[in-house]
Coordinates of C-alpha atoms in Angstrom, one line a residue:
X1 CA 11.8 -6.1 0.5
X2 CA 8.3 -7.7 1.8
X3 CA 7.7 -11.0 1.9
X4 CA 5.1 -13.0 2.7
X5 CA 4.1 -16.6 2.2
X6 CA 3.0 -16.4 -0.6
X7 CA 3.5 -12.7 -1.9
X8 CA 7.3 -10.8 -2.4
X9 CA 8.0 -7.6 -3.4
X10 CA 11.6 -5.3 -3.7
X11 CA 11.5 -1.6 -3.5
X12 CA 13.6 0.6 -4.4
X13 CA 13.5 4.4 -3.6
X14 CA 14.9 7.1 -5.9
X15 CA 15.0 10.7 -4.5
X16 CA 14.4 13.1 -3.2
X17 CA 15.9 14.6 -6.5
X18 CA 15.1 17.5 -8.8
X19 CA 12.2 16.9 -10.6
X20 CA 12.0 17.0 -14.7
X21 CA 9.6 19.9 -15.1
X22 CA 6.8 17.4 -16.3
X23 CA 6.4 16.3 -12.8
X24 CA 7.9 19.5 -10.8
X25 CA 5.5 20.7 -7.9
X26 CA 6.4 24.0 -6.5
X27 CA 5.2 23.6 -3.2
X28 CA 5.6 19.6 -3.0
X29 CA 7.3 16.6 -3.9
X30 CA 5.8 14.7 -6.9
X31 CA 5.5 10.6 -6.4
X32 CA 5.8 8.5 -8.8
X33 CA 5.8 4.5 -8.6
X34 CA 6.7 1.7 -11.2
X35 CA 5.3 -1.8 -10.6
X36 CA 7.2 -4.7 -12.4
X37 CA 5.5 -7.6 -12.6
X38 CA 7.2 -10.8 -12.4
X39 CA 6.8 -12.2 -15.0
X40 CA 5.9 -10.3 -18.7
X41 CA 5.1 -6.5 -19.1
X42 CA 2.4 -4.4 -16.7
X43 CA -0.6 -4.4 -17.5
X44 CA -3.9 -1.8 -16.9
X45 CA -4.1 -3.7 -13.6
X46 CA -0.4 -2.9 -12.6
X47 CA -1.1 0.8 -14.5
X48 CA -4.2 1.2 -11.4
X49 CA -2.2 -0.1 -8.5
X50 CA 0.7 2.2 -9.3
X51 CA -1.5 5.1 -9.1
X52 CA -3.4 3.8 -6.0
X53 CA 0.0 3.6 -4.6
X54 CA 1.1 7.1 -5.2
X55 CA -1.6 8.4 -4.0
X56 CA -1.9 6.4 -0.8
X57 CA 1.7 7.5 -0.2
X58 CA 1.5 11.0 -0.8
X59 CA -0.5 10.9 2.6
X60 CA 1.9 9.1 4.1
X61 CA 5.8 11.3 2.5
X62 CA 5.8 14.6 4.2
X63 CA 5.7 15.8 0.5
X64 CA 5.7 19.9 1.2
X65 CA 9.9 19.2 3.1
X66 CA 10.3 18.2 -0.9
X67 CA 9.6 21.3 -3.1
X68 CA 10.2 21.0 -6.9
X69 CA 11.7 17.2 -5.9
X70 CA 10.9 13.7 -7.4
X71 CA 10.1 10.8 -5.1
X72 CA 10.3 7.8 -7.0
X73 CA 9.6 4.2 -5.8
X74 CA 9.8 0.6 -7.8
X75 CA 8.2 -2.0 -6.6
X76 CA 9.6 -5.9 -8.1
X77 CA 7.1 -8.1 -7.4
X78 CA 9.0 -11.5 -7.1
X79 CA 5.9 -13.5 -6.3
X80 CA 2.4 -12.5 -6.5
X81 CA -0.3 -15.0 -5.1
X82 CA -2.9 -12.5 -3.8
X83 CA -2.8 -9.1 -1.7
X84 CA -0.4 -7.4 -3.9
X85 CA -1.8 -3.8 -3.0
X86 CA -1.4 -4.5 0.4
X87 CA 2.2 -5.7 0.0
X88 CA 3.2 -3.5 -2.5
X89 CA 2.1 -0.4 0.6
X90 CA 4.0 -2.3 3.2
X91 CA 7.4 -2.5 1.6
X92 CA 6.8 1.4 0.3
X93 CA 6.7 2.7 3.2
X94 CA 9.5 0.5 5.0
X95 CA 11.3 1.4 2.1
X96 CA 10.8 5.2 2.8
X97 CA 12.0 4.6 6.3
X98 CA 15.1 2.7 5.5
X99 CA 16.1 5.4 3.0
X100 CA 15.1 8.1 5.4
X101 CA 12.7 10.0 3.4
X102 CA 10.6 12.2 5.8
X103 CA 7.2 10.8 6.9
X104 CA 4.2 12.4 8.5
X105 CA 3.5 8.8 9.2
X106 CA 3.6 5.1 8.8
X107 CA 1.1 3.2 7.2
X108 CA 0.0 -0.5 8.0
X109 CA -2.0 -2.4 5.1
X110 CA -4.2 -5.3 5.6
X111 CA -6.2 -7.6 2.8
X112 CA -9.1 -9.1 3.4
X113 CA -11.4 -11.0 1.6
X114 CA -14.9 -11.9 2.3
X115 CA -16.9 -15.1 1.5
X116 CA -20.5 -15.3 0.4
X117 CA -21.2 -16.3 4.2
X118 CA -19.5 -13.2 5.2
X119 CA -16.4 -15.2 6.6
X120 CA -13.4 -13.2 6.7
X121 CA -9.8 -14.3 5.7
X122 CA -6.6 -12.0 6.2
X123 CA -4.0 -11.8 3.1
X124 CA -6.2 -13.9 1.1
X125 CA -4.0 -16.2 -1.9
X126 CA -5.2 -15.2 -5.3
X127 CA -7.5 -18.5 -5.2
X128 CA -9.8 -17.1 -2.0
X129 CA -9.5 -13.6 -3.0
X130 CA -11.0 -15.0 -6.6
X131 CA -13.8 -17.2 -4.8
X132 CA -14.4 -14.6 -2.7
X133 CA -17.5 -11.9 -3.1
X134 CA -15.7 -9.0 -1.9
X135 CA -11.8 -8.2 -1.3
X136 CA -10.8 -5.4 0.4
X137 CA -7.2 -3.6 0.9
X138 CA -7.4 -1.7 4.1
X139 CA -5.0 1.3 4.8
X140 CA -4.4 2.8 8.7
X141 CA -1.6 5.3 9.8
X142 CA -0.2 5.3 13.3
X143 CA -1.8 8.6 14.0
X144 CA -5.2 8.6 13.1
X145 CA -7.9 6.4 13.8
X146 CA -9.5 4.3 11.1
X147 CA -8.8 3.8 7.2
X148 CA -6.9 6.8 5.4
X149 CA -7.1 4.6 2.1
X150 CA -9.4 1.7 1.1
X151 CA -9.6 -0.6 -2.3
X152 CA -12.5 -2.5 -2.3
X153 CA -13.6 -4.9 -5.2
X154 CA -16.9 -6.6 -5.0
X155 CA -20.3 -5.6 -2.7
X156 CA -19.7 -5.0 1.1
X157 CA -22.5 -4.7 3.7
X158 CA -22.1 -2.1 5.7
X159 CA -21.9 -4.7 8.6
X160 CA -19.5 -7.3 6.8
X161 CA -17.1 -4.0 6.6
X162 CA -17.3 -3.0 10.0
X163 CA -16.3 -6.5 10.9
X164 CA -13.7 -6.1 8.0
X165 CA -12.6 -3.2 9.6
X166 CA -12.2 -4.5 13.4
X167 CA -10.2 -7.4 12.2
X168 CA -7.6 -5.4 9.7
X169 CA -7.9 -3.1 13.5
X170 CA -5.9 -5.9 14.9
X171 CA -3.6 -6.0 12.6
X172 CA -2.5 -2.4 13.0
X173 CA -2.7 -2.5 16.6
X174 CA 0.3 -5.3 16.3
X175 CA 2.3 -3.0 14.1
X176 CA 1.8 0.6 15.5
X177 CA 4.7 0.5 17.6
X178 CA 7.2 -0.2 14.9
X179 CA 7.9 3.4 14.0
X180 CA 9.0 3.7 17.3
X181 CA 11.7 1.1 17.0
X182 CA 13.1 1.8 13.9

């Protein structure tokens, strides 16, 4: 699992298995991901991440090694003060790498939230990503350069996100060589 200070999510990875024909793909794996909340049932909130999350991953799995397979991930949030896309991403994909699903390549997510001066924070609690005017959830691979997925709530200047976007940089920079490692 992920954890954070204040953020903590478990995930689990099912497959590659045969797919029920509801979700068979003859020329690709399907993804599917369940997000339990902590606490109580998911919501339309939980409903959006989960397919935010599938499809950031199927960018990530290398889906067309998977024909007419299921690739299923569950991700237990055990504590959930802010960032959750972001975290949720994280422990996917170091979830497909300890389970040694085949990746095209490894994705590093960053939050950010944005104040009405246009004052950054990285992995924002849920009480600055509330106060805040915009929160973002940035998305980089290890291969390309700049964002392959982006979830943005609020209004961003185009400057305020290019500064966004240089900070989450840093982040990714400090995590590019972990692939490599593991």
């Amino acid at each position: 699992g992920i954890n954070a200070e204040y953020m903590g999510v478990i995930v689990g990875v099912f497959g590659p298995a045969e797919a029920p024909r509801r979700h068979e793909k003859i020329d690709r794996a399907a993804i599917t991901v369940e997000l339990k909340p902590a606490a109580g049932q998911p919501s339309q909130v939980h409903s959006a991440l989960e397919y935010d999350i599938a499809q950031a991953l199927a960018g990530v799995i290398s889906v067309e090694k998977y024909p007419c397979c299921i690739i299923r991930l569950v991700v237990q949030v055990v504590q959930d003060d802010g960032s959750l896309l972001a975290c949720a991403l994280n422990g996917c994909v170091v979830a497909l790498m300890d389970a040694g699903v085949e990746c095209a390549s490894f994705l590093t997510s960053v939050a950010v939230a944005t104040t009405e001066k246009d004052t950054l924070q990285l992995d924002p609690t849920r009480f600055e990503g509330e106060a805040s005017s915009a929160f973002m959830t940035l998305s980089f691979n290890n291969i390309e350069k700049g964002v392959v997925f982006c979830d943005t709530t609020g209004i961003v200047s185009v400057a305020t996100y290019k500064k966004a976007l240089g900070f989450a940089s840093k982040v990714r920079d400090a995590t590019r060589s972990y692939p490599k490692r593991h």
